[in-house]
CSV table of C-alpha atoms in Angstrom, one decimal:
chain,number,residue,atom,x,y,z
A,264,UNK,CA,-34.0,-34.6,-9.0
A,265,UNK,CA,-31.4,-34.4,-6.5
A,266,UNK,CA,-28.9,-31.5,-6.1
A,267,UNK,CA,-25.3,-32.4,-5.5
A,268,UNK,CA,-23.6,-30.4,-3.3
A,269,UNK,CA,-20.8,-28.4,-5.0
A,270,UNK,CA,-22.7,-28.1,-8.4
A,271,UNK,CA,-24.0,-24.1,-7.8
A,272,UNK,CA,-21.9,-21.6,-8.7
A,273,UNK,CA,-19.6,-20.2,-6.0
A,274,UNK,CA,-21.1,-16.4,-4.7
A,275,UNK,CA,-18.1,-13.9,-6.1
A,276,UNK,CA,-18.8,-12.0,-2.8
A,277,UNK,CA,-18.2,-14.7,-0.8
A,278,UNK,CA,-15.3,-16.0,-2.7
A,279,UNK,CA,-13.7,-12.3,-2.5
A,280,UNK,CA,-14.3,-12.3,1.0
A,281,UNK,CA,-12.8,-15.1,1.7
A,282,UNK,CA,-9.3,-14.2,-0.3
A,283,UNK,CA,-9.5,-10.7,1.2
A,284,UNK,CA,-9.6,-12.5,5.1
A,285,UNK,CA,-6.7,-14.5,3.7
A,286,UNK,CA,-4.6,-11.7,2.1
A,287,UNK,CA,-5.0,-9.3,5.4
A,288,UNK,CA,-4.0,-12.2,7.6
A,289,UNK,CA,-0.9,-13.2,5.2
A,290,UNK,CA,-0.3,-9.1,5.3
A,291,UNK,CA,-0.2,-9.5,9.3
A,292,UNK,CA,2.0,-12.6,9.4
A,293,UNK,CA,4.8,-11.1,7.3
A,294,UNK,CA,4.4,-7.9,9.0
A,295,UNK,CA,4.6,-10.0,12.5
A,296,UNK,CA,8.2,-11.9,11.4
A,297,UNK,CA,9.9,-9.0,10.3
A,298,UNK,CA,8.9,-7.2,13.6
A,299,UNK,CA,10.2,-10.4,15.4
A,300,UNK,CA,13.3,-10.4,13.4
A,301,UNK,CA,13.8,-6.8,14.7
A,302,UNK,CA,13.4,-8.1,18.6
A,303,UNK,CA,15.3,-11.5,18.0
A,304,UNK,CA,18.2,-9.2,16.7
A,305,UNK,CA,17.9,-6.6,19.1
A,306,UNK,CA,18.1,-9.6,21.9
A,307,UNK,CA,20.7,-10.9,20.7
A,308,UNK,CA,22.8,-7.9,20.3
A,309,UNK,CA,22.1,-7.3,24.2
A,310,UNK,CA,23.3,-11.2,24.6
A,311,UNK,CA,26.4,-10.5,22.8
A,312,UNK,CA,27.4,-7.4,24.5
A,313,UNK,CA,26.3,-8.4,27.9
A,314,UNK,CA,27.4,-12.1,27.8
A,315,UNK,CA,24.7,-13.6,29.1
A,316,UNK,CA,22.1,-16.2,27.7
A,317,UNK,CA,22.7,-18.9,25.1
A,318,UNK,CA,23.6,-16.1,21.9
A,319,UNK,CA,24.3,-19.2,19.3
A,320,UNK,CA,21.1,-20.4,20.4
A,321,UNK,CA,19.2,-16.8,20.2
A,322,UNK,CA,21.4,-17.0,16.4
A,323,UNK,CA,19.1,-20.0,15.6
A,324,UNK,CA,15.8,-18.4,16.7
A,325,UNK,CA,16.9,-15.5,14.4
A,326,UNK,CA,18.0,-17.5,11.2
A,327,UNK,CA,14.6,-19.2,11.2
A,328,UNK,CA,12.7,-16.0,11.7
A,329,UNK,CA,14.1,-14.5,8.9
A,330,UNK,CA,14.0,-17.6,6.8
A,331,UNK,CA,10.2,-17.4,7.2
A,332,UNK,CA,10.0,-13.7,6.1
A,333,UNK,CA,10.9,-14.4,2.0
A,334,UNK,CA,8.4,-17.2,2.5
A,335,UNK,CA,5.6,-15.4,4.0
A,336,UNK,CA,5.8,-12.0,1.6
A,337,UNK,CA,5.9,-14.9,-1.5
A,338,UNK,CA,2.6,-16.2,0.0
A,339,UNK,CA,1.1,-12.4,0.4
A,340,UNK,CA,2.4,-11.3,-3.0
A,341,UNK,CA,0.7,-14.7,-4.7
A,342,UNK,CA,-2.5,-14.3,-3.2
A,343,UNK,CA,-2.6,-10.5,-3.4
A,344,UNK,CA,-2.4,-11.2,-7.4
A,345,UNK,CA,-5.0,-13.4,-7.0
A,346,UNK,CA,-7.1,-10.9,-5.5
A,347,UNK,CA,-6.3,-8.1,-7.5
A,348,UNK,CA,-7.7,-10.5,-10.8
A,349,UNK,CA,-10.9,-11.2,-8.8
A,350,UNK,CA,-10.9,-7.3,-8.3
A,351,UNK,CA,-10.9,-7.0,-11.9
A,352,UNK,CA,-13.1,-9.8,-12.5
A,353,UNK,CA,-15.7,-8.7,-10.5
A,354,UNK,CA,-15.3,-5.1,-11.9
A,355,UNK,CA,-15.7,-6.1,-15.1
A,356,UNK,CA,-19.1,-8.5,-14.3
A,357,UNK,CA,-20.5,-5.4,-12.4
A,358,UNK,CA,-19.7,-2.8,-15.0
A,359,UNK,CA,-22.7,-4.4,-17.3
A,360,UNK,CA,-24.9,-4.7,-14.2
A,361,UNK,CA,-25.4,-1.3,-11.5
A,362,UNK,CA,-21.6,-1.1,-10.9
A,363,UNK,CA,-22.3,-0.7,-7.8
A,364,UNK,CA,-20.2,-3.2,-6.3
A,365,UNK,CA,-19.9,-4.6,-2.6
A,366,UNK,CA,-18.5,-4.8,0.7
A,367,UNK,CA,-15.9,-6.9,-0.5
A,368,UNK,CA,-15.0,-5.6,-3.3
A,369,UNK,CA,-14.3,-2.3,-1.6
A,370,UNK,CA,-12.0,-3.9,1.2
A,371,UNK,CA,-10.4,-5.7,-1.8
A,372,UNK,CA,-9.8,-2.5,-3.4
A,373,UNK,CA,-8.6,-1.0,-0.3
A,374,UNK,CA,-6.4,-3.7,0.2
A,375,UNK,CA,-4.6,-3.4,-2.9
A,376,UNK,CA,-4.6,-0.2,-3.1
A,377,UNK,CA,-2.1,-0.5,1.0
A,378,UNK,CA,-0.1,-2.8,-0.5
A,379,UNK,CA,1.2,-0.9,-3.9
A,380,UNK,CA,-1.3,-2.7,-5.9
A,381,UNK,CA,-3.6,-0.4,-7.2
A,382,UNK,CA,-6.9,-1.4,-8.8
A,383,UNK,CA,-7.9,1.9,-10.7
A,384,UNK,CA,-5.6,2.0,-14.4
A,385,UNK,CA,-2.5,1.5,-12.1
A,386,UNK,CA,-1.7,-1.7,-14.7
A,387,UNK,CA,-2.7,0.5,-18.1
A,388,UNK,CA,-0.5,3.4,-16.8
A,389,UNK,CA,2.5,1.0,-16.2
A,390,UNK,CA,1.9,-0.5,-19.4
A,391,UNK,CA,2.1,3.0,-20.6
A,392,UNK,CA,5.6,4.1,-19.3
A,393,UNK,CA,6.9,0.8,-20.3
A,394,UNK,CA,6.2,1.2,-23.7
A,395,UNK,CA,8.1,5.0,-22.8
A,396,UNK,CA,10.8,3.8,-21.7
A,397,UNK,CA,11.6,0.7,-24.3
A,398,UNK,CA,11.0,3.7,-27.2
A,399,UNK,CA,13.7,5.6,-25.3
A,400,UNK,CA,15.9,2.8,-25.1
A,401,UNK,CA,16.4,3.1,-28.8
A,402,UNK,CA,19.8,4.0,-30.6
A,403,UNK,CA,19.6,6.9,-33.3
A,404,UNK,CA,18.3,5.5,-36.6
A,405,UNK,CA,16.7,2.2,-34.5
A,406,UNK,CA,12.9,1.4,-35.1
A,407,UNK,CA,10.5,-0.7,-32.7
């Protein structure tokens, strides 16, 4: 018999790896536009005070800069959710086997864990203070 490509199972280490590479560069991008934003605004503030250069056209670098910074943190937070259930995924598979986990699933961790999204109960112990807080909500005399 012949083995299509495709048919095996994709290797969770390599698929982590790969979403980790992505996430870091996505983290970088939106971290470079917002720094950009910063120098287009700080150019054109030296434009408008000294008069010289095209300011209305620095105006349009700066709009699209900016424009590109809700898109790119959307992007980051999208796949950063993605990776954090892979995290969990994978946590969950390794738990029955050595738990010892790899590489990736460390950098992954790591990851999450830079950008507010915590891998270790941070979810359960949300969870937990929302619960807190709806209960504390209540009127006198109200039920849940």
């Amino acid at each position: 018999p012949v083995k299509m490509a495709g048919t095996s199972k994709p290797d969770p280490e390599r698929q982590l790896m790969i979403k980790v590479k992505a996430c870091q560069r996505l983290a970088k991008e939106a971290l470079y536009y917002k720094k950009e934003a910063q120098d287009n605004e700080a150019k054109l503030s030296a434009m408008k005070s000294s008069g010289e250069g095209n300011a209305k056209q620095q105006e349009q670098v700066l709009e699209e800069t900016l424009s590109m910074i809700p898109h790119s943190e959307a992007l980051l937070k999208k796949n950063l959710e993605e990776l954090a259930a892979m995290v969990e995924q994978q946590a969950e598979e390794e738990a029955g086997a050595d738990g010892a986990g790899g590489e990736w699933l460390g950098a992954a961790k790591k990851l999450l864990e830079e950008n507010g999204m915590g891998t270790d109960g941070g979810d359960d112990a949300g969870k937990a203070e929302e619960e807190t807080t709806k209960v504390d909500d209540l009127e006198d005399g109200e039920t849940f």
